Amino acid sequence: MNDGDGTLEAGSQGRKFGPLGTALVIIPTYNEAENIKAIVGRVRKAVPEAHVLVADDNSPDGTGKLADELAAGDDHVQVLHRRGKEGLGAAYLAGFRWGIEHGYGVLVEMDADGSHQPEELPRLLTALKAADLVLGSRWVPGGRVVNWPKSREFISRGGSLYSRVALDLPLRDITGGFRAFRRETLEGLGLEEVASQGYCFQVDLARRAVKAGYHVVEVPITFVERELGDSKMSRDILVEALWRVTAWGVGERVGKVLGRGDDRQPRPETRQSEPAAEQPGRKPGRSVQDAGHDAEHVAEQSEQETKQPEV
């Protein structure tokens, strides 16, 4: 459905929860030292009440240390230090777990390189009041990309179209990574079953949300190509996305032939979520160590510690 301003909705019956609670903006990083200060500053200015979690994959360029310095001066900024480079999906899953465990009501995905505009975050959060998941979309009316070569736009549009057709999903931009989730939505998606680690992770979450009957909305955004640092896109990421989407699509069609029918579920029962408790004032410099897929451990910095804990 198109309501005239470029906003598209997948599904007409979605859950409406109670107060959203505090938002946590999760920013995965790997060698983003040139960008991290600017993007965190823009998020804090755009949505001052939101908290930021930098999930750093042990960046050799010192991104994690810079994030710790930001956290030392702002109790709305947290850092999750991870063992090493395990992929975008793994970083987000760790961030989701951390956010859910700490009582956040809204969890947001955002790139560190400035391609997602923090100034558009209020639009996503406003749309989330009437949805379970909001996708920032480059391909709905009003959405656009800036400084992209035609070849890159062709690949992105083609990937979204292929995923949409293969998986029978009513979404224009299924590969984008600027998103806002209700906590309850993430809790209902079976995150422990998500295996994809690259950008296909985004397709997987959108697919799961639609199939589970959640109310998914797309709002237009402007995607700006990074100016600093190197893109993390690679041939391996594209190959993973192609084979996983194809496998999912074939599996669904085989299931229909065998009589299992469409795996879409009726919309989940409406539940009123308790307002997430406001995050207590945190001591400057707090960071968290992520022990891979097992557990996260909070590490408080004492006055004697340096500004580089293990994000």
PDB file of C-alpha atoms in Angstrom:
ATOM      1  CA  MET A   1       0.000   0.000   0.000  1.00  0.00           C
ATOM      2  CA  ASN A   2       1.266   3.499  -0.870  1.00  0.00           C
ATOM      3  CA  ASP A   3      -0.070   6.332   1.254  1.00  0.00           C
ATOM      4  CA  GLY A   4       1.156   9.029  -1.105  1.00  0.00           C
ATOM      5  CA  ASP A   5       4.401  10.070   0.588  1.00  0.00           C
ATOM      6  CA  GLY A   6       6.472   7.104  -0.523  1.00  0.00           C
ATOM      7  CA  THR A   7       5.687   4.984   2.505  1.00  0.00           C
ATOM      8  CA  LEU A   8       4.911   1.380   1.605  1.00  0.00           C
ATOM      9  CA  GLU A   9       3.423  -1.215   3.909  1.00  0.00           C
ATOM     10  CA  ALA A  10       3.727  -5.004   3.829  1.00  0.00           C
ATOM     11  CA  GLY A  11       0.624  -6.494   5.366  1.00  0.00           C
ATOM     12  CA  SER A  12      -2.483  -4.666   6.489  1.00  0.00           C
ATOM     13  CA  GLN A  13      -2.819  -6.176   9.945  1.00  0.00           C
ATOM     14  CA  GLY A  14       0.118  -5.555  12.246  1.00  0.00           C
ATOM     15  CA  ARG A  15       0.696  -5.547  15.952  1.00  0.00           C
ATOM     16  CA  LYS A  16       0.414  -2.252  17.742  1.00  0.00           C
ATOM     17  CA  PHE A  17       2.421  -2.214  20.932  1.00  0.00           C
ATOM     18  CA  GLY A  18       2.384   0.161  23.828  1.00  0.00           C
ATOM     19  CA  PRO A  19       5.007   2.842  24.473  1.00  0.00           C
ATOM     20  CA  LEU A  20       8.111   2.214  22.430  1.00  0.00           C
ATOM     21  CA  GLY A  21      10.627   2.831  25.177  1.00  0.00           C
ATOM     22  CA  THR A  22      14.209   4.002  24.754  1.00  0.00           C
ATOM     23  CA  ALA A  23      15.847   3.608  21.336  1.00  0.00           C
ATOM     24  CA  LEU A  24      19.280   2.032  20.897  1.00  0.00           C
ATOM     25  CA  VAL A  25      21.092   2.832  17.641  1.00  0.00           C
ATOM     26  CA  ILE A  26      23.500  -0.017  16.841  1.00  0.00           C
ATOM     27  CA  ILE A  27      26.480   0.944  14.680  1.00  0.00           C
ATOM     28  CA  PRO A  28      28.760  -1.967  13.641  1.00  0.00           C
ATOM     29  CA  THR A  29      32.330  -0.922  12.896  1.00  0.00           C
ATOM     30  CA  TYR A  30      35.439  -2.352  11.330  1.00  0.00           C
ATOM     31  CA  ASN A  31      38.137   0.175  10.447  1.00  0.00           C
ATOM     32  CA  GLU A  32      35.845   3.205  10.637  1.00  0.00           C
ATOM     33  CA  ALA A  33      38.208   5.514  12.533  1.00  0.00           C
ATOM     34  CA  GLU A  34      37.667   8.248   9.955  1.00  0.00           C
ATOM     35  CA  ASN A  35      33.890   8.168  10.382  1.00  0.00           C
ATOM     36  CA  ILE A  36      32.944   7.084  13.902  1.00  0.00           C
ATOM     37  CA  LYS A  37      33.125  10.443  15.696  1.00  0.00           C
ATOM     38  CA  ALA A  38      31.077  12.223  13.050  1.00  0.00           C
ATOM     39  CA  ILE A  39      28.340   9.595  12.795  1.00  0.00           C
ATOM     40  CA  VAL A  40      27.902   9.260  16.566  1.00  0.00           C
ATOM     41  CA  GLY A  41      27.757  13.031  16.900  1.00  0.00           C
ATOM     42  CA  ARG A  42      25.094  13.286  14.207  1.00  0.00           C
ATOM     43  CA  VAL A  43      22.975  10.578  15.836  1.00  0.00           C
ATOM     44  CA  ARG A  44      23.180  12.275  19.226  1.00  0.00           C
ATOM     45  CA  LYS A  45      22.136  15.584  17.665  1.00  0.00           C
ATOM     46  CA  ALA A  46      19.305  14.120  15.565  1.00  0.00           C
ATOM     47  CA  VAL A  47      17.735  12.092  18.397  1.00  0.00           C
ATOM     48  CA  PRO A  48      19.217  13.308  21.708  1.00  0.00           C
ATOM     49  CA  GLU A  49      17.154  10.892  23.801  1.00  0.00           C
ATOM     50  CA  ALA A  50      18.448   7.823  21.928  1.00  0.00           C
ATOM     51  CA  HIS A  51      21.422   5.747  23.049  1.00  0.00           C
ATOM     52  CA  VAL A  52      24.208   4.562  20.745  1.00  0.00           C
ATOM     53  CA  LEU A  53      25.974   1.193  20.817  1.00  0.00           C
ATOM     54  CA  VAL A  54      29.144   0.937  18.744  1.00  0.00           C
ATOM     55  CA  ALA A  55      29.792  -2.759  17.993  1.00  0.00           C
ATOM     56  CA  ASP A  56      33.437  -2.899  16.998  1.00  0.00           C
ATOM     57  CA  ASP A  57      35.042  -6.007  15.509  1.00  0.00           C
ATOM     58  CA  ASN A  58      38.485  -5.333  17.001  1.00  0.00           C
ATOM     59  CA  SER A  59      39.338  -2.783  14.299  1.00  0.00           C
ATOM     60  CA  PRO A  60      43.109  -2.557  13.746  1.00  0.00           C
ATOM     61  CA  ASP A  61      42.802   1.155  12.913  1.00  0.00           C
ATOM     62  CA  GLY A  62      41.765   2.037  16.469  1.00  0.00           C
ATOM     63  CA  THR A  63      38.044   2.570  15.892  1.00  0.00           C
ATOM     64  CA  GLY A  64      37.266   0.856  19.197  1.00  0.00           C
ATOM     65  CA  LYS A  65      39.569   3.177  21.137  1.00  0.00           C
ATOM     66  CA  LEU A  66      37.969   6.237  19.549  1.00  0.00           C
ATOM     67  CA  ALA A  67      34.539   4.881  20.451  1.00  0.00           C
ATOM     68  CA  ASP A  68      35.676   4.407  24.051  1.00  0.00           C
ATOM     69  CA  GLU A  69      36.762   8.039  24.140  1.00  0.00           C
ATOM     70  CA  LEU A  70      33.301   9.073  22.951  1.00  0.00           C
ATOM     71  CA  ALA A  71      31.700   6.884  25.626  1.00  0.00           C
ATOM     72  CA  ALA A  72      33.941   8.401  28.297  1.00  0.00           C
ATOM     73  CA  GLY A  73      32.341  11.776  27.702  1.00  0.00           C
ATOM     74  CA  ASP A  74      28.743  10.752  26.998  1.00  0.00           C
ATOM     75  CA  ASP A  75      26.669   8.322  29.063  1.00  0.00           C
ATOM     76  CA  HIS A  76      24.363   7.805  26.053  1.00  0.00           C
ATOM     77  CA  VAL A  77      27.199   6.080  24.153  1.00  0.00           C
ATOM     78  CA  GLN A  78      28.217   2.470  24.829  1.00  0.00           C
ATOM     79  CA  VAL A  79      30.804   0.268  23.150  1.00  0.00           C
ATOM     80  CA  LEU A  80      30.672  -3.473  22.498  1.00  0.00           C
ATOM     81  CA  HIS A  81      34.134  -4.911  21.881  1.00  0.00           C
ATOM     82  CA  ARG A  82      34.116  -8.099  19.818  1.00  0.00           C
ATOM     83  CA  ARG A  83      36.878 -10.650  19.338  1.00  0.00           C
ATOM     84  CA  GLY A  84      37.423 -10.041  15.642  1.00  0.00           C
ATOM     85  CA  LYS A  85      35.863  -9.569  12.241  1.00  0.00           C
ATOM     86  CA  GLU A  86      32.904 -11.969  12.093  1.00  0.00           C
ATOM     87  CA  GLY A  87      30.626 -10.155   9.667  1.00  0.00           C
ATOM     88  CA  LEU A  88      27.844  -7.600   9.691  1.00  0.00           C
ATOM     89  CA  GLY A  89      25.173 -10.085  10.722  1.00  0.00           C
ATOM     90  CA  ALA A  90      27.132 -11.334  13.720  1.00  0.00           C
ATOM     91  CA  ALA A  91      27.780  -7.775  14.891  1.00  0.00           C
ATOM     92  CA  TYR A  92      24.103  -6.860  14.693  1.00  0.00           C
ATOM     93  CA  LEU A  93      23.004 -10.046  16.436  1.00  0.00           C
ATOM     94  CA  ALA A  94      25.392  -9.285  19.289  1.00  0.00           C
ATOM     95  CA  GLY A  95      24.053  -5.736  19.434  1.00  0.00           C
ATOM     96  CA  PHE A  96      20.450  -6.951  19.430  1.00  0.00           C
ATOM     97  CA  ARG A  97      21.154  -9.339  22.292  1.00  0.00           C
ATOM     98  CA  TRP A  98      22.853  -6.614  24.288  1.00  0.00           C
ATOM     99  CA  GLY A  99      20.029  -4.155  23.681  1.00  0.00           C
ATOM    100  CA  ILE A 100      17.289  -6.624  24.571  1.00  0.00           C
ATOM    101  CA  GLU A 101      19.107  -7.681  27.744  1.00  0.00           C
ATOM    102  CA  HIS A 102      19.416  -4.043  28.793  1.00  0.00           C
ATOM    103  CA  GLY A 103      15.735  -3.268  28.310  1.00  0.00           C
ATOM    104  CA  TYR A 104      15.689  -1.096  25.202  1.00  0.00           C
ATOM    105  CA  GLY A 105      12.307  -0.909  23.493  1.00  0.00           C
ATOM    106  CA  VAL A 106      13.548   0.032  20.008  1.00  0.00           C
ATOM    107  CA  LEU A 107      16.658  -1.216  18.228  1.00  0.00           C
ATOM    108  CA  VAL A 108      17.972   0.559  15.148  1.00  0.00           C
ATOM    109  CA  GLU A 109      20.458  -0.567  12.501  1.00  0.00           C
ATOM    110  CA  MET A 110      22.702   2.117  11.011  1.00  0.00           C
ATOM    111  CA  ASP A 111      25.950   2.116   9.018  1.00  0.00           C
ATOM    112  CA  ALA A 112      29.011   3.864  10.410  1.00  0.00           C
ATOM    113  CA  ASP A 113      30.163   5.411   7.142  1.00  0.00           C
ATOM    114  CA  GLY A 114      27.540   8.147   6.848  1.00  0.00           C
ATOM    115  CA  SER A 115      25.613   6.471   4.041  1.00  0.00           C
ATOM    116  CA  HIS A 116      22.541   6.457   6.294  1.00  0.00           C
ATOM    117  CA  GLN A 117      21.513   9.940   7.336  1.00  0.00           C
ATOM    118  CA  PRO A 118      20.927  10.213  11.107  1.00  0.00           C
ATOM    119  CA  GLU A 119      18.761  13.254  10.411  1.00  0.00           C
ATOM    120  CA  GLU A 120      16.211  10.864   8.871  1.00  0.00           C
ATOM    121  CA  LEU A 121      16.061   8.669  11.972  1.00  0.00           C
ATOM    122  CA  PRO A 122      13.066  10.554  13.452  1.00  0.00           C
ATOM    123  CA  ARG A 123      11.095   9.555  10.349  1.00  0.00           C
ATOM    124  CA  LEU A 124      11.752   5.873  11.003  1.00  0.00           C
ATOM    125  CA  LEU A 125      10.927   6.158  14.696  1.00  0.00           C
ATOM    126  CA  THR A 126       7.683   7.988  13.962  1.00  0.00           C
ATOM    127  CA  ALA A 127       6.640   5.278  11.488  1.00  0.00           C
ATOM    128  CA  LEU A 128       7.461   2.592  14.066  1.00  0.00           C
ATOM    129  CA  LYS A 129       4.634   3.850  16.282  1.00  0.00           C
ATOM    130  CA  ALA A 130       2.240   2.118  13.846  1.00  0.00           C
ATOM    131  CA  ALA A 131       4.461  -0.772  12.705  1.00  0.00           C
ATOM    132  CA  ASP A 132       6.563  -3.669  13.955  1.00  0.00           C
ATOM    133  CA  LEU A 133       9.524  -3.062  11.643  1.00  0.00           C
ATOM    134  CA  VAL A 134      10.415   0.007   9.575  1.00  0.00           C
ATOM    135  CA  LEU A 135      12.765  -0.234   6.598  1.00  0.00           C
ATOM    136  CA  GLY A 136      14.540   2.841   5.298  1.00  0.00           C
ATOM    137  CA  SER A 137      14.040   2.422   1.561  1.00  0.00           C
ATOM    138  CA  ARG A 138      16.005   3.789  -1.370  1.00  0.00           C
ATOM    139  CA  TRP A 139      13.530   2.471  -3.912  1.00  0.00           C
ATOM    140  CA  VAL A 140      10.117   3.702  -2.755  1.00  0.00           C
ATOM    141  CA  PRO A 141       8.847   7.053  -4.091  1.00  0.00           C
ATOM    142  CA  GLY A 142      10.877   9.771  -2.400  1.00  0.00           C
ATOM    143  CA  GLY A 143      13.883   7.528  -1.763  1.00  0.00           C
ATOM    144  CA  ARG A 144      17.143   8.076  -3.634  1.00  0.00           C
ATOM    145  CA  VAL A 145      20.851   7.356  -3.790  1.00  0.00           C
ATOM    146  CA  VAL A 146      23.620   9.940  -4.074  1.00  0.00           C
ATOM    147  CA  ASN A 147      27.061   9.519  -5.684  1.00  0.00           C
ATOM    148  CA  TRP A 148      26.453   5.945  -6.781  1.00  0.00           C
ATOM    149  CA  PRO A 149      27.719   4.734 -10.153  1.00  0.00           C
ATOM    150  CA  LYS A 150      25.004   3.277 -12.364  1.00  0.00           C
ATOM    151  CA  SER A 151      26.608  -0.165 -12.069  1.00  0.00           C
ATOM    152  CA  ARG A 152      26.216  -0.121  -8.267  1.00  0.00           C
ATOM    153  CA  GLU A 153      22.614   1.046  -8.507  1.00  0.00           C
ATOM    154  CA  PHE A 154      21.876  -1.687 -11.045  1.00  0.00           C
ATOM    155  CA  ILE A 155      23.278  -4.364  -8.721  1.00  0.00           C
ATOM    156  CA  SER A 156      21.336  -3.043  -5.729  1.00  0.00           C
ATOM    157  CA  ARG A 157      18.042  -2.663  -7.549  1.00  0.00           C
ATOM    158  CA  GLY A 158      18.530  -6.023  -9.220  1.00  0.00           C
ATOM    159  CA  GLY A 159      19.299  -7.726  -5.917  1.00  0.00           C
ATOM    160  CA  SER A 160      16.198  -6.301  -4.283  1.00  0.00           C
ATOM    161  CA  LEU A 161      14.031  -7.261  -7.253  1.00  0.00           C
ATOM    162  CA  TYR A 162      15.422 -10.794  -7.392  1.00  0.00           C
ATOM    163  CA  SER A 163      14.893 -11.260  -3.651  1.00  0.00           C
ATOM    164  CA  ARG A 164      11.391  -9.841  -3.883  1.00  0.00           C
ATOM    165  CA  VAL A 165      10.401 -12.236  -6.669  1.00  0.00           C
ATOM    166  CA  ALA A 166      12.265 -15.300  -5.381  1.00  0.00           C
ATOM    167  CA  LEU A 167      10.864 -14.939  -1.871  1.00  0.00           C
ATOM    168  CA  ASP A 168       7.465 -13.492  -2.819  1.00  0.00           C
ATOM    169  CA  LEU A 169       7.878 -10.442  -0.599  1.00  0.00           C
ATOM    170  CA  PRO A 170       5.990  -7.144  -1.020  1.00  0.00           C
ATOM    171  CA  LEU A 171       9.066  -5.004  -0.302  1.00  0.00           C
ATOM    172  CA  ARG A 172      10.917  -2.595  -2.592  1.00  0.00           C
ATOM    173  CA  ASP A 173      14.234  -2.423  -0.723  1.00  0.00           C
ATOM    174  CA  ILE A 174      14.918  -5.703   1.029  1.00  0.00           C
ATOM    175  CA  THR A 175      18.716  -5.325   1.155  1.00  0.00           C
ATOM    176  CA  GLY A 176      18.956  -1.942   2.874  1.00  0.00           C
ATOM    177  CA  GLY A 177      20.465  -1.658   6.340  1.00  0.00           C
ATOM    178  CA  PHE A 178      18.790   1.406   7.871  1.00  0.00           C
ATOM    179  CA  ARG A 179      16.022  -0.118   9.996  1.00  0.00           C
ATOM    180  CA  ALA A 180      14.075   0.273  13.221  1.00  0.00           C
ATOM    181  CA  PHE A 181      12.699  -2.741  15.109  1.00  0.00           C
ATOM    182  CA  ARG A 182      10.424  -3.034  18.086  1.00  0.00           C
ATOM    183  CA  ARG A 183      12.057  -5.215  20.708  1.00  0.00           C
ATOM    184  CA  GLU A 184       9.118  -7.628  20.558  1.00  0.00           C
ATOM    185  CA  THR A 185       9.607  -8.053  16.825  1.00  0.00           C
ATOM    186  CA  LEU A 186      13.219  -9.133  17.215  1.00  0.00           C
ATOM    187  CA  GLU A 187      12.280 -11.465  20.050  1.00  0.00           C
ATOM    188  CA  GLY A 188       9.803 -13.187  17.729  1.00  0.00           C
ATOM    189  CA  LEU A 189      12.080 -13.653  14.702  1.00  0.00           C
ATOM    190  CA  GLY A 190      14.123 -16.619  15.917  1.00  0.00           C
ATOM    191  CA  LEU A 191      17.437 -14.778  15.816  1.00  0.00           C
ATOM    192  CA  GLU A 192      19.259 -17.859  17.088  1.00  0.00           C
ATOM    193  CA  GLU A 193      18.444 -19.494  13.738  1.00  0.00           C
ATOM    194  CA  VAL A 194      19.906 -16.707  11.585  1.00  0.00           C
ATOM    195  CA  ALA A 195      23.009 -18.031   9.845  1.00  0.00           C
ATOM    196  CA  SER A 196      23.818 -15.402   7.215  1.00  0.00           C
ATOM    197  CA  GLN A 197      26.612 -13.059   8.244  1.00  0.00           C
ATOM    198  CA  GLY A 198      27.007 -10.619   5.335  1.00  0.00           C
ATOM    199  CA  TYR A 199      24.509  -8.259   3.783  1.00  0.00           C
ATOM    200  CA  CYS A 200      22.196 -11.222   3.157  1.00  0.00           C
ATOM    201  CA  PHE A 201      21.484 -10.888   6.864  1.00  0.00           C
ATOM    202  CA  GLN A 202      19.207  -7.972   5.982  1.00  0.00           C
ATOM    203  CA  VAL A 203      17.233 -10.089   3.511  1.00  0.00           C
ATOM    204  CA  ASP A 204      16.880 -12.839   6.093  1.00  0.00           C
ATOM    205  CA  LEU A 205      15.445 -10.576   8.798  1.00  0.00           C
ATOM    206  CA  ALA A 206      12.971  -8.917   6.423  1.00  0.00           C
ATOM    207  CA  ARG A 207      11.913 -12.319   5.104  1.00  0.00           C
ATOM    208  CA  ARG A 208      11.364 -13.665   8.599  1.00  0.00           C
ATOM    209  CA  ALA A 209       9.367 -10.603   9.643  1.00  0.00           C
ATOM    210  CA  VAL A 210       6.968 -10.781   6.695  1.00  0.00           C
ATOM    211  CA  LYS A 211       6.530 -14.548   6.922  1.00  0.00           C
ATOM    212  CA  ALA A 212       5.825 -14.275  10.657  1.00  0.00           C
ATOM    213  CA  GLY A 213       3.012 -11.822   9.992  1.00  0.00           C
ATOM    214  CA  TYR A 214       4.630  -8.693  11.372  1.00  0.00           C
ATOM    215  CA  HIS A 215       3.613  -5.283  10.057  1.00  0.00           C
ATOM    216  CA  VAL A 216       6.521  -4.036   7.931  1.00  0.00           C
ATOM    217  CA  VAL A 217       6.629  -0.478   6.594  1.00  0.00           C
ATOM    218  CA  GLU A 218       9.056   1.157   4.156  1.00  0.00           C
ATOM    219  CA  VAL A 219       9.826   4.871   4.393  1.00  0.00           C
ATOM    220  CA  PRO A 220      11.913   6.823   1.865  1.00  0.00           C
ATOM    221  CA  ILE A 221      15.512   7.661   2.727  1.00  0.00           C
ATOM    222  CA  THR A 222      18.486   9.228   0.983  1.00  0.00           C
ATOM    223  CA  PHE A 223      21.493   6.910   0.772  1.00  0.00           C
ATOM    224  CA  VAL A 224      24.804   8.733   0.302  1.00  0.00           C
ATOM    225  CA  GLU A 225      27.911   6.858  -0.818  1.00  0.00           C
ATOM    226  CA  ARG A 226      30.688   6.969   1.767  1.00  0.00           C
ATOM    227  CA  GLU A 227      33.346   9.654   1.368  1.00  0.00           C
ATOM    228  CA  LEU A 228      35.936   8.205   3.752  1.00  0.00           C
ATOM    229  CA  GLY A 229      37.205   4.671   4.323  1.00  0.00           C
ATOM    230  CA  ASP A 230      36.710   1.546   2.256  1.00  0.00           C
ATOM    231  CA  SER A 231      33.461  -0.185   1.371  1.00  0.00           C
ATOM    232  CA  LYS A 232      32.940  -3.607   2.967  1.00  0.00           C
ATOM    233  CA  MET A 233      31.081  -4.922  -0.094  1.00  0.00           C
ATOM    234  CA  SER A 234      32.828  -7.872  -1.742  1.00  0.00           C
ATOM    235  CA  ARG A 235      32.279 -10.591  -4.301  1.00  0.00           C
ATOM    236  CA  ASP A 236      31.909 -13.185  -1.534  1.00  0.00           C
ATOM    237  CA  ILE A 237      29.081 -11.181   0.041  1.00  0.00           C
ATOM    238  CA  LEU A 238      27.220 -11.016  -3.277  1.00  0.00           C
ATOM    239  CA  VAL A 239      27.697 -14.744  -3.887  1.00  0.00           C
ATOM    240  CA  GLU A 240      26.408 -15.594  -0.399  1.00  0.00           C
ATOM    241  CA  ALA A 241      23.333 -13.435  -0.937  1.00  0.00           C
ATOM    242  CA  LEU A 242      22.580 -15.031  -4.307  1.00  0.00           C
ATOM    243  CA  TRP A 243      22.797 -18.633  -3.165  1.00  0.00           C
ATOM    244  CA  ARG A 244      20.963 -18.103   0.106  1.00  0.00           C
ATOM    245  CA  VAL A 245      18.058 -16.236  -1.495  1.00  0.00           C
ATOM    246  CA  THR A 246      17.833 -18.870  -4.214  1.00  0.00           C
ATOM    247  CA  ALA A 247      17.860 -21.684  -1.644  1.00  0.00           C
ATOM    248  CA  TRP A 248      15.157 -20.012   0.440  1.00  0.00           C
ATOM    249  CA  GLY A 249      12.996 -19.427  -2.621  1.00  0.00           C
ATOM    250  CA  VAL A 250      13.369 -22.978  -3.911  1.00  0.00           C
ATOM    251  CA  GLY A 251      12.659 -24.382  -0.459  1.00  0.00           C
ATOM    252  CA  GLU A 252       9.430 -22.409  -0.175  1.00  0.00           C
ATOM    253  CA  ARG A 253       8.248 -23.517  -3.607  1.00  0.00           C
ATOM    254  CA  VAL A 254       9.081 -27.146  -2.933  1.00  0.00           C
ATOM    255  CA  GLY A 255       7.136 -26.864   0.303  1.00  0.00           C
ATOM    256  CA  LYS A 256       4.086 -25.640  -1.594  1.00  0.00           C
ATOM    257  CA  VAL A 257       4.355 -28.514  -4.082  1.00  0.00           C
ATOM    258  CA  LEU A 258       4.542 -30.983  -1.199  1.00  0.00           C
ATOM    259  CA  GLY A 259       1.406 -29.506   0.273  1.00  0.00           C
ATOM    260  CA  ARG A 260       2.818 -27.438   3.099  1.00  0.00           C
ATOM    261  CA  GLY A 261       1.292 -24.323   1.596  1.00  0.00           C
ATOM    262  CA  ASP A 262       2.396 -20.757   2.149  1.00  0.00           C
ATOM    263  CA  ASP A 263       4.494 -20.474   5.282  1.00  0.00           C
ATOM    264  CA  ARG A 264       3.167 -17.034   6.125  1.00  0.00           C
ATOM    265  CA  GLN A 265       1.748 -16.993   9.611  1.00  0.00           C
ATOM    266  CA  PRO A 266      -1.331 -15.147  10.813  1.00  0.00           C
ATOM    267  CA  ARG A 267      -0.356 -11.931  12.484  1.00  0.00           C
ATOM    268  CA  PRO A 268       0.873 -12.457  16.053  1.00  0.00           C
ATOM    269  CA  GLU A 269      -1.526 -11.720  18.870  1.00  0.00           C
ATOM    270  CA  THR A 270      -1.445  -8.113  19.955  1.00  0.00           C
ATOM    271  CA  ARG A 271       0.614  -7.653  23.084  1.00  0.00           C
ATOM    272  CA  GLN A 272       1.088  -4.525  25.093  1.00  0.00           C
ATOM    273  CA  SER A 273       4.761  -4.038  25.738  1.00  0.00           C
ATOM    274  CA  GLU A 274       5.897  -2.608  29.008  1.00  0.00           C
ATOM    275  CA  PRO A 275       7.745   0.662  28.568  1.00  0.00           C
ATOM    276  CA  ALA A 276      11.454  -0.070  28.597  1.00  0.00           C
ATOM    277  CA  ALA A 277      13.036   1.285  31.709  1.00  0.00           C
ATOM    278  CA  GLU A 278      15.046   4.404  31.103  1.00  0.00           C
ATOM    279  CA  GLN A 279      18.685   3.513  31.075  1.00  0.00           C
ATOM    280  CA  PRO A 280      20.330   4.568  34.326  1.00  0.00           C
ATOM    281  CA  GLY A 281      23.073   7.133  34.182  1.00  0.00           C
ATOM    282  CA  ARG A 282      26.180   5.216  33.252  1.00  0.00           C
ATOM    283  CA  LYS A 283      29.664   5.946  34.306  1.00  0.00           C
ATOM    284  CA  PRO A 284      31.641   7.551  31.492  1.00  0.00           C
ATOM    285  CA  GLY A 285      33.818   5.108  29.628  1.00  0.00           C
ATOM    286  CA  ARG A 286      31.686   2.006  30.068  1.00  0.00           C
ATOM    287  CA  SER A 287      32.304  -0.632  27.451  1.00  0.00           C
ATOM    288  CA  VAL A 288      31.285  -4.211  26.908  1.00  0.00           C
ATOM    289  CA  GLN A 289      33.252  -7.236  25.802  1.00  0.00           C
ATOM    290  CA  ASP A 290      31.430  -9.570  23.426  1.00  0.00           C
ATOM    291  CA  ALA A 291      32.613 -13.165  23.748  1.00  0.00           C
ATOM    292  CA  GLY A 292      31.432 -14.148  20.277  1.00  0.00           C
ATOM    293  CA  HIS A 293      28.108 -15.941  20.148  1.00  0.00           C
ATOM    294  CA  ASP A 294      28.159 -17.048  23.773  1.00  0.00           C
ATOM    295  CA  ALA A 295      27.711 -14.037  26.054  1.00  0.00           C
ATOM    296  CA  GLU A 296      28.508 -10.392  26.558  1.00  0.00           C
ATOM    297  CA  HIS A 297      30.280  -9.220  29.683  1.00  0.00           C
ATOM    298  CA  VAL A 298      30.100  -5.715  31.065  1.00  0.00           C
ATOM    299  CA  ALA A 299      33.476  -4.197  31.863  1.00  0.00           C
ATOM    300  CA  GLU A 300      33.448  -1.101  34.043  1.00  0.00           C
ATOM    301  CA  GLN A 301      36.415   1.218  33.674  1.00  0.00           C
ATOM    302  CA  SER A 302      37.945   2.314  36.924  1.00  0.00           C
ATOM    303  CA  GLU A 303      39.805   5.538  37.371  1.00  0.00           C
ATOM    304  CA  GLN A 304      43.056   3.659  36.904  1.00  0.00           C
ATOM    305  CA  GLU A 305      42.055   2.061  33.589  1.00  0.00           C
ATOM    306  CA  THR A 306      43.098   3.495  30.261  1.00  0.00           C
ATOM    307  CA  LYS A 307      40.581   4.758  27.730  1.00  0.00           C
ATOM    308  CA  GLN A 308      40.865   1.609  25.660  1.00  0.00           C
ATOM    309  CA  PRO A 309      39.010  -1.209  27.365  1.00  0.00           C
ATOM    310  CA  GLU A 310      38.862  -4.291  25.421  1.00  0.00           C
ATOM    311  CA  VAL A 311      32.899  -1.949  22.320  1.00  0.00           C
TER     312      VAL A 311
END
